[in-house]
């Protein structure tokens, strides 16, 4: 194909042979002059044998791979990728009469680094995390139209905050198709209003669907605290499942406003919410709760602050373990990719030691199937959680 070429050093093609989708800058022996951030490229080994097609990114990860077969990156290419991801979710029955929201495309897990598509009952939020994907948005939008057909109601491009500076300065979020702003989705028959324009990320934390369902099993006649509640995903499930009272806490007023609306939408009333810092809120809550959900934002966004993140998770979990009623249940999560499951486990078990409480581990939790993790890209696993019985 007629794309600029990148030649790797001898012995630096092993990771591509294993289908890992990143090429580090140190692996590159030769590249065409004047390559721009986001430009499509073909990668070859030192013998000039084709390895993969991707887009140039210019940083320490210099190329992100989108195909391991030599092909044209056109509308048909995007259709095949997005259609395959859609079929996978259809086979698994993720969407049903009870659930009309899912992650439709999950970056490397679906074969394209940097491409996120979230499906909200026919409204698609498109988020590109790299210039390479952003430059392809017209063909991606055409492909989404073809895949969804009459199901499609709108496509909203929300890439301004996830692109590098070079692109984000020129980018304005906006609709590529349609223009409906007020949407309500259904997840396991619970209703949620989603503000994908002003909300965090693409508007809703779709990745907690299965874990919310599990929480419901533990809530009947219990006093439940949902901390870092955002728009009340866990709160709605807990209140619906028959909790005596559910309290929701978040530092963001707009998140709490939506949380309240979601409680009303589901005609629930056993609920109170608080705009507060969770660490402050918990200070005087000794013996107040039977069940506590701890789902903080990623405390570590890179390896550099991994250590501080561990201290943060340990402090939070120690506080919750100290104050929960005897024989209480804690749902605790980390969505930091750099905190792996072993490190999370060690952090939680050392929090129990510090709190002086005996725990039993009831479940290990992960991200759901619409956020797929593949063996060639284990880095894709970011959400991990544990359900604890606290004696
Ligand atoms: N559990 C939620 C998602 C949590 S996202 C769901 O299922 O939808 C993390 C949330 O933590 C965000 O809404 C953010 O506003 C909130 N947050 C961040 N720091 C906080 C703090 N110190 N105290 C309380 N909330 C905080």
Coordinates of C-alpha atoms and ligand atoms in Angstrom, one line a residue:
X1 CA 0.0 0.0 0.0
X2 CA 1.0 3.6 -0.4
X3 CA 1.6 4.4 3.2
X4 CA 4.9 5.8 4.7
X5 CA 7.2 3.1 5.9
X6 CA 8.8 2.3 9.3
X7 CA 11.6 -0.2 9.4
X8 CA 12.5 -1.9 12.8
X9 CA 15.9 -2.8 14.1
X10 CA 16.8 -6.5 13.9
X11 CA 15.3 -8.5 16.8
X12 CA 12.8 -5.7 17.6
X13 CA 9.8 -7.4 15.9
X14 CA 9.1 -10.0 18.6
X15 CA 6.2 -8.1 20.2
X16 CA 4.5 -7.5 16.8
X17 CA 4.9 -11.2 16.0
X18 CA 3.0 -11.8 19.2
X19 CA 0.4 -9.3 18.0
X20 CA 1.1 -6.7 20.7
X21 CA -0.2 -3.5 19.2
X22 CA 2.5 -1.0 20.3
X23 CA 5.8 -0.1 18.7
X24 CA 8.2 1.7 21.0
X25 CA 10.4 4.5 19.5
X26 CA 13.6 2.6 20.4
X27 CA 12.6 -0.3 18.1
X28 CA 12.7 2.0 15.0
X29 CA 15.7 1.9 12.7
X30 CA 14.4 4.0 9.9
X31 CA 11.3 6.1 9.2
X32 CA 10.1 8.3 6.4
X33 CA 11.0 12.0 7.0
X34 CA 8.3 14.4 8.0
X35 CA 5.9 11.9 9.6
X36 CA 3.0 13.7 11.3
X37 CA 1.2 12.6 14.5
X38 CA -1.7 10.5 13.4
X39 CA -0.5 9.5 9.9
X40 CA -1.0 6.0 8.7
X41 CA 2.1 3.9 8.4
X42 CA 3.3 0.4 7.5
X43 CA 5.8 -1.4 9.7
X44 CA 8.5 -3.8 8.3
X45 CA 11.2 -5.9 9.9
X46 CA 14.9 -5.3 9.1
X47 CA 14.5 -7.7 6.0
X48 CA 11.8 -5.4 4.7
X49 CA 9.1 -8.0 5.4
X50 CA 5.7 -6.5 6.2
X51 CA 4.6 -6.8 9.8
X52 CA 1.6 -4.5 10.5
X53 CA -0.2 -1.3 9.7
X54 CA -0.9 1.4 12.2
X55 CA -0.7 5.1 12.9
X56 CA 2.3 7.2 13.9
X57 CA 2.0 8.7 17.3
X58 CA 5.4 10.3 17.8
X59 CA 5.8 9.6 21.6
X60 CA 7.6 6.8 23.4
X61 CA 4.9 4.6 21.9
X62 CA 5.7 5.6 18.3
X63 CA 3.2 3.5 16.4
X64 CA -0.1 2.0 17.4
X65 CA -1.1 -1.0 15.3
X66 CA -4.6 -1.3 13.8
X67 CA -4.0 -4.2 11.4
X68 CA -1.7 -7.2 11.1
X69 CA -2.6 -7.7 7.4
X70 CA -1.6 -5.4 4.7
X71 CA -4.7 -3.5 3.6
X72 CA -6.3 -0.2 2.7
X73 CA -7.6 1.7 5.7
X74 CA -10.9 2.9 4.2
X75 CA -14.5 2.8 5.2
X76 CA -14.7 -0.9 4.5
X77 CA -11.8 -1.5 7.0
X78 CA -13.7 0.4 9.7
X79 CA -16.9 -1.3 8.9
X80 CA -15.3 -4.7 9.4
X81 CA -13.7 -3.8 12.7
X82 CA -16.8 -2.2 14.2
X83 CA -19.1 -4.9 12.8
X84 CA -17.0 -7.6 14.4
X85 CA -17.1 -5.8 17.8
X86 CA -20.9 -5.4 17.5
X87 CA -21.4 -9.1 16.6
X88 CA -19.3 -10.2 19.5
X89 CA -21.5 -8.2 21.9
X90 CA -24.6 -9.5 20.1
X91 CA -23.5 -13.1 20.5
X92 CA -23.0 -12.6 24.2
X93 CA -26.5 -11.0 24.5
X94 CA -25.2 -8.0 26.3
X95 CA -28.0 -5.9 24.9
X96 CA -31.5 -7.1 25.6
X97 CA -35.0 -5.9 26.5
X98 CA -33.6 -5.0 29.9
X99 CA -30.3 -3.4 28.9
X100 CA -29.7 -0.9 26.0
X101 CA -26.4 0.5 27.0
X102 CA -22.9 -1.0 26.4
X103 CA -19.4 -0.3 25.4
X104 CA -19.5 -0.9 21.7
X105 CA -15.8 -0.7 21.0
X106 CA -13.0 -0.9 23.6
X107 CA -9.6 0.2 22.1
X108 CA -7.0 -2.5 21.9
X109 CA -9.4 -5.1 23.2
X110 CA -11.3 -4.8 20.0
X111 CA -8.3 -4.2 17.8
X112 CA -7.9 -0.5 17.5
X113 CA -5.8 1.4 20.1
X114 CA -7.4 4.7 21.0
X115 CA -10.9 4.1 19.7
X116 CA -13.8 4.1 22.3
X117 CA -17.4 3.9 21.3
X118 CA -20.2 3.8 23.8
X119 CA -23.7 2.9 22.9
X120 CA -26.6 4.6 24.7
X121 CA -29.8 3.2 23.3
X122 CA -28.9 4.2 19.7
X123 CA -26.9 7.3 20.7
X124 CA -23.2 6.6 20.2
X125 CA -20.5 8.6 21.9
X126 CA -17.2 8.5 19.9
X127 CA -14.0 9.2 21.8
X128 CA -10.7 9.2 20.1
X129 CA -7.7 9.0 22.4
X130 CA -5.1 9.6 19.6
X131 CA -4.8 11.7 16.5
X132 CA -4.6 8.6 14.4
X133 CA -8.2 7.6 15.2
X134 CA -9.4 11.2 15.2
X135 CA -8.2 11.7 11.6
X136 CA -10.3 8.6 10.6
X137 CA -13.6 9.9 12.2
X138 CA -15.5 10.4 9.0
X139 CA -15.0 6.8 7.8
X140 CA -15.6 5.6 11.4
X141 CA -18.9 7.5 11.5
X142 CA -19.9 6.0 8.1
X143 CA -19.1 2.6 9.4
X144 CA -21.1 3.1 12.6
X145 CA -24.1 4.1 10.4
X146 CA -23.8 0.9 8.4
X147 CA -23.3 -1.3 11.4
X148 CA -26.3 0.1 13.4
X149 CA -28.6 0.9 10.5
X150 CA -32.0 2.0 11.8
X151 CA -30.9 1.6 15.4
X152 CA -28.6 4.7 15.1
X153 CA -30.1 7.9 16.5
X154 CA -26.9 10.1 16.9
X155 CA -23.1 10.1 17.1
X156 CA -21.5 12.6 19.4
X157 CA -17.8 13.2 19.1
X158 CA -16.3 13.8 22.6
X159 CA -12.6 13.7 21.8
X160 CA -11.5 17.3 22.8
X161 CA -10.4 16.2 26.3
X162 CA -8.8 12.9 25.4
X163 CA -6.6 14.0 22.4
X164 CA -3.0 15.2 22.7
X165 CA -2.6 19.0 22.7
X166 CA -1.7 19.1 19.0
X167 CA -5.2 17.9 18.1
X168 CA -7.3 19.0 21.2
X169 CA -6.6 22.6 20.5
X170 CA -8.3 22.3 17.1
X171 CA -11.1 20.1 18.2
X172 CA -14.6 21.0 19.4
X173 CA -16.9 18.3 20.8
X174 CA -20.1 18.0 18.8
X175 CA -22.6 15.8 17.0
X176 CA -21.5 14.0 13.8
X177 CA -25.0 12.7 13.4
X178 CA -28.3 13.8 15.0
X179 CA -28.6 16.2 18.0
X180 CA -30.6 14.7 20.9
X181 CA -29.1 15.7 24.2
X182 CA -31.5 14.3 26.8
X183 CA -31.2 10.6 26.9
X184 CA -32.4 7.8 29.2
X185 CA -30.9 4.3 29.1
X186 CA -31.9 1.0 30.7
X187 CA -29.4 -1.2 32.5
X188 CA -30.7 -4.5 33.9
X189 CA -34.1 -2.8 33.8
X190 CA -33.0 0.2 35.9
X191 CA -33.3 3.6 34.3
X192 CA -30.5 6.2 34.1
X193 CA -30.4 9.6 32.7
X194 CA -27.0 10.1 30.9
X195 CA -25.5 13.5 30.2
X196 CA -22.8 12.5 27.7
X197 CA -22.1 16.2 26.8
X198 CA -21.3 17.6 30.3
X199 CA -20.8 14.3 32.3
X200 CA -17.5 12.6 33.1
X201 CA -15.9 10.3 30.5
X202 CA -18.6 9.4 28.0
X203 CA -21.3 10.1 30.5
X204 CA -21.8 6.8 32.4
X205 CA -19.6 4.2 33.9
X206 CA -20.8 1.3 31.8
X207 CA -18.0 -0.9 33.1
X208 CA -19.7 -1.5 36.5
X209 CA -22.9 -3.2 35.1
X210 CA -22.2 -6.7 36.3
X211 CA -20.8 -5.6 39.7
X212 CA -23.9 -3.4 40.3
X213 CA -26.1 -6.5 39.7
X214 CA -24.0 -8.4 42.2
X215 CA -24.3 -5.6 44.8
X216 CA -28.1 -5.9 44.6
X217 CA -27.9 -9.5 46.0
X218 CA -26.4 -8.1 49.3
X219 CA -28.6 -5.1 49.9
X220 CA -32.0 -6.3 51.1
X221 CA -32.9 -4.7 54.5
X222 CA -29.4 -3.3 54.8
X223 CA -28.1 0.2 55.4
X224 CA -25.9 0.9 52.3
X225 CA -23.3 3.6 51.6
X226 CA -22.3 4.2 48.0
X227 CA -19.2 6.4 48.1
X228 CA -17.8 8.0 44.9
X229 CA -21.3 7.4 43.6
X230 CA -21.1 9.6 40.4
X231 CA -24.7 9.4 38.9
X232 CA -25.8 6.7 41.4
X233 CA -25.3 3.5 39.4
X234 CA -24.8 1.3 42.5
X235 CA -27.3 3.4 44.6
X236 CA -30.2 2.7 42.2
X237 CA -29.5 -1.0 42.3
X238 CA -29.2 -1.1 46.1
X239 CA -32.4 1.0 46.7
X240 CA -34.3 -1.1 44.2
X241 CA -33.1 -4.3 45.8
X242 CA -34.8 -3.4 49.1
X243 CA -32.1 -1.6 51.2
X244 CA -33.6 0.1 54.2
X245 CA -31.7 3.2 53.3
X246 CA -29.1 4.1 50.7
X247 CA -26.7 7.0 51.2
X248 CA -24.7 8.3 48.2
X249 CA -21.6 10.6 48.4
X250 CA -19.7 12.3 45.7
X251 CA -17.5 15.4 45.6
X252 CA -19.3 16.7 42.5
X253 CA -22.6 18.6 42.8
X254 CA -23.6 17.9 39.2
X255 CA -23.0 14.2 39.7
X256 CA -25.2 14.2 42.8
X257 CA -27.9 16.2 40.9
X258 CA -28.1 13.4 38.3
X259 CA -27.9 10.7 41.0
X260 CA -31.1 12.3 42.6
X261 CA -32.8 12.4 39.3
X262 CA -31.9 8.7 38.7
X263 CA -33.4 7.7 42.0
X264 CA -36.6 9.6 41.1
X265 CA -36.7 8.1 37.6
X266 CA -36.8 4.6 39.2
X267 CA -39.5 5.7 41.7
X268 CA -37.3 5.0 44.7
X269 CA -37.4 6.9 48.0
X270 CA -35.2 5.1 50.5
X271 CA -32.2 7.3 49.5
X272 CA -30.2 10.4 50.7
X273 CA -27.3 12.0 49.0
X274 CA -24.4 14.2 50.1
X275 CA -21.9 16.4 48.2
X276 CA -18.7 15.7 50.1
X277 CA -15.2 14.4 50.1
X278 CA -15.5 10.7 51.0
X279 CA -12.6 10.8 53.3
X280 CA -14.2 13.7 55.3
X281 CA -17.6 12.1 55.2
X282 CA -16.5 8.8 56.6
X283 CA -14.8 10.4 59.7
X284 CA -17.8 10.2 62.1
X285 CA -19.7 7.2 60.6
X286 CA -18.7 4.5 63.1
X287 CA -21.1 1.5 62.9
X288 CA -23.4 3.3 60.5
X289 CA -23.4 0.9 57.6
X290 CA -23.9 -2.8 56.7
X291 CA -22.7 -2.5 53.1
X292 CA -20.2 0.0 51.7
X293 CA -19.2 0.6 48.1
X294 CA -15.8 2.2 47.4
X295 CA -15.4 3.1 43.8
X296 CA -12.9 6.0 43.7
X297 CA -11.5 7.6 40.5
X298 CA -8.1 6.2 39.3
X299 CA -5.7 7.2 42.1
X300 CA -2.8 6.4 39.7
X301 CA -2.9 7.5 36.1
X302 CA 0.7 6.5 35.4
X303 CA 3.5 4.4 36.9
X304 CA 5.0 7.6 38.5
X305 CA 2.2 7.9 41.0
X306 CA 1.6 4.2 41.7
X307 CA 3.1 4.5 45.2
X308 CA 0.9 7.4 46.2
X309 CA -2.1 5.5 44.7
X310 CA -1.4 2.5 46.9
X311 CA -1.3 4.7 50.0
X312 CA -4.6 6.2 48.9
X313 CA -6.4 2.9 48.4
X314 CA -5.0 1.6 51.7
X315 CA -6.1 4.6 53.6
X316 CA -9.6 4.5 52.1
X317 CA -10.1 0.8 52.7
X318 CA -8.7 0.9 56.2
X319 CA -11.2 3.7 57.1
X320 CA -14.1 1.8 55.7
X321 CA -13.1 -1.5 57.4
X322 CA -12.7 0.2 60.8
X323 CA -16.1 1.8 60.8
X324 CA -18.3 -0.8 59.1
X325 CA -20.7 -2.8 61.3
X326 CA -19.7 -6.3 62.4
X327 CA -20.3 -8.8 59.6
X328 CA -20.5 -6.0 57.0
X329 CA -19.9 -6.2 53.3
X330 CA -17.5 -4.0 51.4
X331 CA -17.4 -3.7 47.6
X332 CA -14.0 -2.2 46.8
X333 CA -12.6 -1.2 43.4
X334 CA -9.6 0.2 41.6
X335 CA -9.8 1.4 38.0
X336 CA -6.1 2.3 37.8
X337 CA -4.5 0.2 35.1
X338 CA -1.1 0.4 36.7
X339 CA -2.4 -1.2 39.9
X340 CA -2.5 -4.9 39.0
X341 CA -4.7 -7.4 40.7
X342 CA -1.9 -8.8 42.9
X343 CA -1.0 -5.3 44.1
X344 CA -4.6 -4.5 44.7
X345 CA -5.1 -7.7 46.7
X346 CA -2.0 -7.0 48.8
X347 CA -3.2 -3.4 49.5
X348 CA -6.6 -4.6 50.6
X349 CA -5.3 -7.4 52.8
X350 CA -2.8 -5.0 54.5
X351 CA -5.6 -2.5 55.0
X352 CA -7.5 -5.3 56.9
X353 CA -4.5 -5.9 59.1
X354 CA -4.2 -2.2 59.8
X355 CA -7.9 -1.9 60.6
X356 CA -7.6 -4.9 62.9
X357 CA -10.6 -6.6 61.2
X358 CA -10.8 -10.2 59.9
X359 CA -12.0 -10.4 56.4
X360 CA -13.1 -13.1 54.0
X361 CA -12.9 -12.6 50.3
X362 CA -16.3 -13.4 48.7
X363 CA -15.7 -12.4 45.1
X364 CA -13.0 -11.1 42.8
X365 CA -14.5 -8.6 40.3
X366 CA -13.4 -7.4 36.9
X367 CA -14.6 -5.3 34.0
X368 CA -17.4 -6.9 32.0
X369 CA -17.3 -8.6 28.6
X370 CA -17.9 -5.4 26.6
X371 CA -14.5 -4.2 27.9
X372 CA -12.6 -7.3 26.5
X373 CA -9.1 -8.2 27.6
X374 CA -7.0 -10.2 25.2
X375 CA -3.8 -12.2 25.8
X376 CA -1.8 -10.0 23.3
X377 CA -2.7 -7.0 25.3
X378 CA -3.0 -7.7 29.1
X379 CA -2.6 -4.0 29.8
X380 CA -6.2 -3.7 28.8
X381 CA -7.3 -5.0 32.2
X382 CA -7.9 -2.0 34.4
X383 CA -10.9 -2.5 36.6
X384 CA -10.5 -4.8 39.5
X385 CA -12.6 -5.2 42.7
X386 CA -13.1 -7.5 45.7
X387 CA -16.2 -8.2 47.8
X388 CA -15.2 -8.6 51.4
X389 CA -17.0 -9.9 54.4
X390 CA -15.7 -7.9 57.4
X391 CA -16.2 -9.8 60.7
Ligands
LIG1 N1 -19.3 4.3 41.0 C1 -19.6 5.3 40.0 C2 -18.4 5.8 39.2 C3 -17.4 6.5 40.1 S1 -16.3 7.6 39.2 C4 -20.6 4.7 39.0 O1 -21.0 3.5 39.1 O2 -21.1 5.4 38.1 C5 -15.5 8.4 40.5 C6 -16.4 9.5 41.2 O3 -15.6 9.9 42.3 C7 -16.6 10.7 40.3 O4 -18.0 11.0 40.3 C8 -15.9 11.9 41.1 O5 -16.7 13.1 41.1 C9 -15.9 11.3 42.5 N2 -14.8 11.8 43.4 C10 -13.5 12.1 43.1 N3 -12.8 12.3 44.3 C11 -13.7 12.3 45.3 C12 -13.6 12.4 46.7 N4 -12.5 12.7 47.3 N5 -14.7 12.2 47.4 C13 -15.9 11.9 46.9 N6 -16.1 11.8 45.5 C14 -15.0 11.9 44.8

